[in-house]
Amino acid sequence: LGVSLIMFLFGMVMIFSASSGLALHTHGSSYYFLVRQAIWFAVGLAALAALAYTDYHRIAEISPLLVIISLAALAAVPFFGTEAFGSKRSIAVGPIVVQPSEIAKMALVVFAVYIYSRREGRLESWREVILPVLLVTAIACLLIIAEPDLGTMLVVAISIFAVLFLAG
């Protein structure tokens, strides 16, 4: 937590020094981006506190639902996504911009861990262990590469293979 707070403070200094002129010119206040970042940091801290007091078994049990939601959001990006720099990677809902690939990263890792932990004694059966996770991961990677976002796709694939390796 201490390292996160130090990184937050360093990031706030960097955001302010890099964007104060632009914020003053476009939004009328040099603190516009600084305040916006601080608000999202507060939201992140609230989520951190909520998850710290949540039993991780409950999160693992709903991981299939989280994967379905993230795949649906990834499939919606080409139709409802906002275009930036020639690609559609995010969905804007009012002032909130969501990047479904970021949600998919965490959902897929939690899902893979959930599947592997449930089949702990039967990890040699690739059809029971590897196939379900790799199938869902392949679908997610195809949807992410369609945005196009090669970097995120590689992070997702490497993360899932790391979980597979660590599972034995």
PDB file of C-alpha atoms in Angstrom:
ATOM      1  CA  LEU A   1       0.000   0.000   0.000  1.00  0.00           C
ATOM      2  CA  GLY A   2       2.876   2.349   0.798  1.00  0.00           C
ATOM      3  CA  VAL A   3       4.521   1.787  -2.582  1.00  0.00           C
ATOM      4  CA  SER A   4       1.177   2.383  -4.306  1.00  0.00           C
ATOM      5  CA  LEU A   5       0.715   5.674  -2.474  1.00  0.00           C
ATOM      6  CA  ILE A   6       4.240   6.821  -3.366  1.00  0.00           C
ATOM      7  CA  MET A   7       3.628   5.909  -7.017  1.00  0.00           C
ATOM      8  CA  PHE A   8       0.316   7.779  -6.897  1.00  0.00           C
ATOM      9  CA  LEU A   9       1.961  10.923  -5.545  1.00  0.00           C
ATOM     10  CA  PHE A  10       4.756  10.718  -8.116  1.00  0.00           C
ATOM     11  CA  GLY A  11       2.153  10.225 -10.857  1.00  0.00           C
ATOM     12  CA  MET A  12       0.168  13.218  -9.656  1.00  0.00           C
ATOM     13  CA  VAL A  13       3.262  15.420  -9.824  1.00  0.00           C
ATOM     14  CA  MET A  14       4.006  14.170 -13.338  1.00  0.00           C
ATOM     15  CA  ILE A  15       0.397  14.664 -14.497  1.00  0.00           C
ATOM     16  CA  PHE A  16       0.325  18.194 -13.152  1.00  0.00           C
ATOM     17  CA  SER A  17       3.677  19.172 -14.603  1.00  0.00           C
ATOM     18  CA  ALA A  18       2.880  17.677 -18.010  1.00  0.00           C
ATOM     19  CA  SER A  19      -0.712  18.856 -18.407  1.00  0.00           C
ATOM     20  CA  SER A  20      -1.270  22.047 -16.430  1.00  0.00           C
ATOM     21  CA  GLY A  21      -0.791  24.312 -19.445  1.00  0.00           C
ATOM     22  CA  LEU A  22      -3.095  22.281 -21.668  1.00  0.00           C
ATOM     23  CA  ALA A  23      -5.694  22.027 -18.896  1.00  0.00           C
ATOM     24  CA  LEU A  24      -5.653  25.795 -18.355  1.00  0.00           C
ATOM     25  CA  HIS A  25      -5.981  26.457 -22.073  1.00  0.00           C
ATOM     26  CA  THR A  26      -8.746  23.919 -22.826  1.00  0.00           C
ATOM     27  CA  HIS A  27     -10.643  23.605 -19.534  1.00  0.00           C
ATOM     28  CA  GLY A  28      -9.986  26.932 -17.777  1.00  0.00           C
ATOM     29  CA  SER A  29      -8.223  25.369 -14.790  1.00  0.00           C
ATOM     30  CA  SER A  30      -4.685  24.081 -14.605  1.00  0.00           C
ATOM     31  CA  TYR A  31      -5.855  21.529 -12.024  1.00  0.00           C
ATOM     32  CA  TYR A  32      -8.446  19.831 -14.292  1.00  0.00           C
ATOM     33  CA  PHE A  33      -6.461  16.639 -15.022  1.00  0.00           C
ATOM     34  CA  LEU A  34      -5.018  16.553 -11.512  1.00  0.00           C
ATOM     35  CA  VAL A  35      -8.455  16.605  -9.885  1.00  0.00           C
ATOM     36  CA  ARG A  36      -9.781  14.055 -12.358  1.00  0.00           C
ATOM     37  CA  GLN A  37      -6.911  11.676 -11.574  1.00  0.00           C
ATOM     38  CA  ALA A  38      -7.406  12.156  -7.829  1.00  0.00           C
ATOM     39  CA  ILE A  39     -11.100  11.250  -8.163  1.00  0.00           C
ATOM     40  CA  TRP A  40     -10.249   8.023  -9.991  1.00  0.00           C
ATOM     41  CA  PHE A  41      -7.599   7.255  -7.383  1.00  0.00           C
ATOM     42  CA  ALA A  42     -10.259   7.595  -4.673  1.00  0.00           C
ATOM     43  CA  VAL A  43     -12.516   5.219  -6.620  1.00  0.00           C
ATOM     44  CA  GLY A  44      -9.611   2.775  -6.868  1.00  0.00           C
ATOM     45  CA  LEU A  45      -8.941   3.009  -3.137  1.00  0.00           C
ATOM     46  CA  ALA A  46     -12.606   2.292  -2.411  1.00  0.00           C
ATOM     47  CA  ALA A  47     -12.455  -0.764  -4.692  1.00  0.00           C
ATOM     48  CA  LEU A  48      -9.235  -1.873  -2.991  1.00  0.00           C
ATOM     49  CA  ALA A  49     -10.869  -1.624   0.441  1.00  0.00           C
ATOM     50  CA  ALA A  50     -13.975  -3.486  -0.732  1.00  0.00           C
ATOM     51  CA  LEU A  51     -11.943  -6.296  -2.277  1.00  0.00           C
ATOM     52  CA  ALA A  52      -9.638  -6.536   0.744  1.00  0.00           C
ATOM     53  CA  TYR A  53     -12.634  -7.471   2.885  1.00  0.00           C
ATOM     54  CA  THR A  54     -14.172  -9.822   0.329  1.00  0.00           C
ATOM     55  CA  ASP A  55     -13.553 -13.552   0.470  1.00  0.00           C
ATOM     56  CA  TYR A  56     -11.572 -14.417  -2.650  1.00  0.00           C
ATOM     57  CA  HIS A  57     -13.486 -17.684  -2.985  1.00  0.00           C
ATOM     58  CA  ARG A  58     -16.622 -15.689  -3.786  1.00  0.00           C
ATOM     59  CA  ILE A  59     -14.818 -13.787  -6.536  1.00  0.00           C
ATOM     60  CA  ALA A  60     -13.474 -17.040  -7.973  1.00  0.00           C
ATOM     61  CA  GLU A  61     -16.957 -18.573  -8.001  1.00  0.00           C
ATOM     62  CA  ILE A  62     -18.372 -15.718 -10.084  1.00  0.00           C
ATOM     63  CA  SER A  63     -15.381 -15.690 -12.456  1.00  0.00           C
ATOM     64  CA  PRO A  64     -17.282 -17.531 -15.243  1.00  0.00           C
ATOM     65  CA  LEU A  65     -19.887 -14.755 -15.147  1.00  0.00           C
ATOM     66  CA  LEU A  66     -17.140 -12.118 -15.213  1.00  0.00           C
ATOM     67  CA  VAL A  67     -15.615 -13.802 -18.271  1.00  0.00           C
ATOM     68  CA  ILE A  68     -18.979 -13.849 -20.069  1.00  0.00           C
ATOM     69  CA  ILE A  69     -19.520 -10.163 -19.293  1.00  0.00           C
ATOM     70  CA  SER A  70     -16.019  -9.234 -20.457  1.00  0.00           C
ATOM     71  CA  LEU A  71     -16.382 -11.256 -23.688  1.00  0.00           C
ATOM     72  CA  ALA A  72     -19.722  -9.557 -24.379  1.00  0.00           C
ATOM     73  CA  ALA A  73     -18.128  -6.157 -23.759  1.00  0.00           C
ATOM     74  CA  LEU A  74     -15.202  -7.039 -26.046  1.00  0.00           C
ATOM     75  CA  ALA A  75     -17.670  -8.103 -28.756  1.00  0.00           C
ATOM     76  CA  ALA A  76     -19.519  -4.784 -28.363  1.00  0.00           C
ATOM     77  CA  VAL A  77     -16.403  -2.636 -28.878  1.00  0.00           C
ATOM     78  CA  PRO A  78     -16.453  -2.711 -32.720  1.00  0.00           C
ATOM     79  CA  PHE A  79     -20.097  -1.583 -32.718  1.00  0.00           C
ATOM     80  CA  PHE A  80     -20.282   0.842 -29.790  1.00  0.00           C
ATOM     81  CA  GLY A  81     -16.635   1.713 -29.200  1.00  0.00           C
ATOM     82  CA  THR A  82     -15.150   5.166 -29.428  1.00  0.00           C
ATOM     83  CA  GLU A  83     -12.426   5.583 -32.008  1.00  0.00           C
ATOM     84  CA  ALA A  84      -9.069   7.050 -31.008  1.00  0.00           C
ATOM     85  CA  PHE A  85      -5.953   7.087 -33.171  1.00  0.00           C
ATOM     86  CA  GLY A  86      -7.440   4.695 -35.723  1.00  0.00           C
ATOM     87  CA  SER A  87      -8.671   1.961 -33.399  1.00  0.00           C
ATOM     88  CA  LYS A  88     -11.664   1.250 -31.208  1.00  0.00           C
ATOM     89  CA  ARG A  89     -10.596   0.029 -27.779  1.00  0.00           C
ATOM     90  CA  SER A  90     -13.015   1.598 -25.328  1.00  0.00           C
ATOM     91  CA  ILE A  91     -16.696   2.166 -24.742  1.00  0.00           C
ATOM     92  CA  ALA A  92     -17.862   5.532 -23.427  1.00  0.00           C
ATOM     93  CA  VAL A  93     -20.922   5.651 -21.200  1.00  0.00           C
ATOM     94  CA  GLY A  94     -21.428   9.317 -20.465  1.00  0.00           C
ATOM     95  CA  PRO A  95     -18.301  10.646 -18.757  1.00  0.00           C
ATOM     96  CA  ILE A  96     -17.069   7.135 -17.945  1.00  0.00           C
ATOM     97  CA  VAL A  97     -14.797   5.425 -20.467  1.00  0.00           C
ATOM     98  CA  VAL A  98     -14.333   1.672 -20.043  1.00  0.00           C
ATOM     99  CA  GLN A  99     -11.738  -0.430 -21.821  1.00  0.00           C
ATOM    100  CA  PRO A 100     -13.186  -3.973 -21.841  1.00  0.00           C
ATOM    101  CA  SER A 101      -9.808  -5.577 -22.548  1.00  0.00           C
ATOM    102  CA  GLU A 102      -8.562  -4.417 -19.134  1.00  0.00           C
ATOM    103  CA  ILE A 103     -11.530  -6.095 -17.453  1.00  0.00           C
ATOM    104  CA  ALA A 104     -10.956  -9.220 -19.543  1.00  0.00           C
ATOM    105  CA  LYS A 105      -7.337  -9.435 -18.358  1.00  0.00           C
ATOM    106  CA  MET A 106      -8.326  -9.847 -14.737  1.00  0.00           C
ATOM    107  CA  ALA A 107     -11.425 -11.928 -15.419  1.00  0.00           C
ATOM    108  CA  LEU A 108      -9.479 -14.458 -17.495  1.00  0.00           C
ATOM    109  CA  VAL A 109      -6.703 -14.832 -14.934  1.00  0.00           C
ATOM    110  CA  VAL A 110      -9.178 -15.355 -12.082  1.00  0.00           C
ATOM    111  CA  PHE A 111     -11.134 -17.790 -14.267  1.00  0.00           C
ATOM    112  CA  ALA A 112      -8.008 -19.789 -15.133  1.00  0.00           C
ATOM    113  CA  VAL A 113      -6.993 -20.010 -11.484  1.00  0.00           C
ATOM    114  CA  TYR A 114     -10.537 -21.053 -10.554  1.00  0.00           C
ATOM    115  CA  ILE A 115     -10.614 -23.830 -13.171  1.00  0.00           C
ATOM    116  CA  TYR A 116      -7.162 -25.114 -12.228  1.00  0.00           C
ATOM    117  CA  SER A 117      -7.889 -25.070  -8.496  1.00  0.00           C
ATOM    118  CA  ARG A 118     -11.124 -27.041  -8.967  1.00  0.00           C
ATOM    119  CA  ARG A 119      -9.315 -29.712 -10.962  1.00  0.00           C
ATOM    120  CA  GLU A 120      -6.239 -29.857  -8.761  1.00  0.00           C
ATOM    121  CA  GLY A 121      -5.873 -33.637  -8.705  1.00  0.00           C
ATOM    122  CA  ARG A 122      -6.590 -34.069 -12.417  1.00  0.00           C
ATOM    123  CA  LEU A 123      -4.212 -31.581 -14.027  1.00  0.00           C
ATOM    124  CA  GLU A 124      -2.842 -34.192 -16.448  1.00  0.00           C
ATOM    125  CA  SER A 125      -6.129 -34.332 -18.386  1.00  0.00           C
ATOM    126  CA  TRP A 126      -5.698 -31.560 -20.940  1.00  0.00           C
ATOM    127  CA  ARG A 127      -9.342 -31.773 -22.044  1.00  0.00           C
ATOM    128  CA  GLU A 128     -10.586 -30.979 -18.555  1.00  0.00           C
ATOM    129  CA  VAL A 129      -8.006 -28.378 -17.655  1.00  0.00           C
ATOM    130  CA  ILE A 130      -6.339 -26.754 -20.620  1.00  0.00           C
ATOM    131  CA  LEU A 131      -9.105 -26.835 -23.221  1.00  0.00           C
ATOM    132  CA  PRO A 132     -11.770 -24.742 -21.414  1.00  0.00           C
ATOM    133  CA  VAL A 133      -9.327 -22.011 -20.418  1.00  0.00           C
ATOM    134  CA  LEU A 134      -7.518 -21.866 -23.752  1.00  0.00           C
ATOM    135  CA  LEU A 135     -10.793 -21.809 -25.674  1.00  0.00           C
ATOM    136  CA  VAL A 136     -12.090 -18.814 -23.713  1.00  0.00           C
ATOM    137  CA  THR A 137      -8.675 -17.141 -23.899  1.00  0.00           C
ATOM    138  CA  ALA A 138      -8.506 -17.660 -27.672  1.00  0.00           C
ATOM    139  CA  ILE A 139     -11.928 -16.035 -28.113  1.00  0.00           C
ATOM    140  CA  ALA A 140     -10.875 -13.089 -25.957  1.00  0.00           C
ATOM    141  CA  CYS A 141      -7.562 -12.727 -27.820  1.00  0.00           C
ATOM    142  CA  LEU A 142      -9.333 -12.727 -31.187  1.00  0.00           C
ATOM    143  CA  LEU A 143     -11.729 -10.027 -29.987  1.00  0.00           C
ATOM    144  CA  ILE A 144      -8.853  -7.953 -28.583  1.00  0.00           C
ATOM    145  CA  ILE A 145      -6.758  -8.266 -31.754  1.00  0.00           C
ATOM    146  CA  ALA A 146      -9.796  -7.112 -33.777  1.00  0.00           C
ATOM    147  CA  GLU A 147      -9.702  -3.724 -31.978  1.00  0.00           C
ATOM    148  CA  PRO A 148      -6.569  -3.851 -32.859  1.00  0.00           C
ATOM    149  CA  ASP A 149      -4.523  -4.063 -29.663  1.00  0.00           C
ATOM    150  CA  LEU A 150      -1.608  -6.465 -30.063  1.00  0.00           C
ATOM    151  CA  GLY A 151       0.059  -5.443 -26.798  1.00  0.00           C
ATOM    152  CA  THR A 152      -2.945  -6.235 -24.630  1.00  0.00           C
ATOM    153  CA  MET A 153      -3.537  -9.481 -26.507  1.00  0.00           C
ATOM    154  CA  LEU A 154       0.027 -10.570 -25.783  1.00  0.00           C
ATOM    155  CA  VAL A 155      -0.314  -9.659 -22.098  1.00  0.00           C
ATOM    156  CA  VAL A 156      -3.519 -11.721 -21.858  1.00  0.00           C
ATOM    157  CA  ALA A 157      -1.982 -14.733 -23.611  1.00  0.00           C
ATOM    158  CA  ILE A 158       1.256 -14.642 -21.603  1.00  0.00           C
ATOM    159  CA  SER A 159      -0.666 -14.231 -18.324  1.00  0.00           C
ATOM    160  CA  ILE A 160      -2.843 -17.265 -19.020  1.00  0.00           C
ATOM    161  CA  PHE A 161       0.149 -19.370 -20.062  1.00  0.00           C
ATOM    162  CA  ALA A 162       1.939 -18.284 -16.864  1.00  0.00           C
ATOM    163  CA  VAL A 163      -1.040 -19.436 -14.784  1.00  0.00           C
ATOM    164  CA  LEU A 164      -1.062 -22.714 -16.720  1.00  0.00           C
ATOM    165  CA  PHE A 165       2.661 -23.182 -16.095  1.00  0.00           C
ATOM    166  CA  LEU A 166       2.353 -22.383 -12.381  1.00  0.00           C
ATOM    167  CA  ALA A 167      -0.597 -24.768 -12.062  1.00  0.00           C
ATOM    168  CA  GLY A 168       1.704 -27.580 -13.103  1.00  0.00           C
TER     169      GLY A 168
END
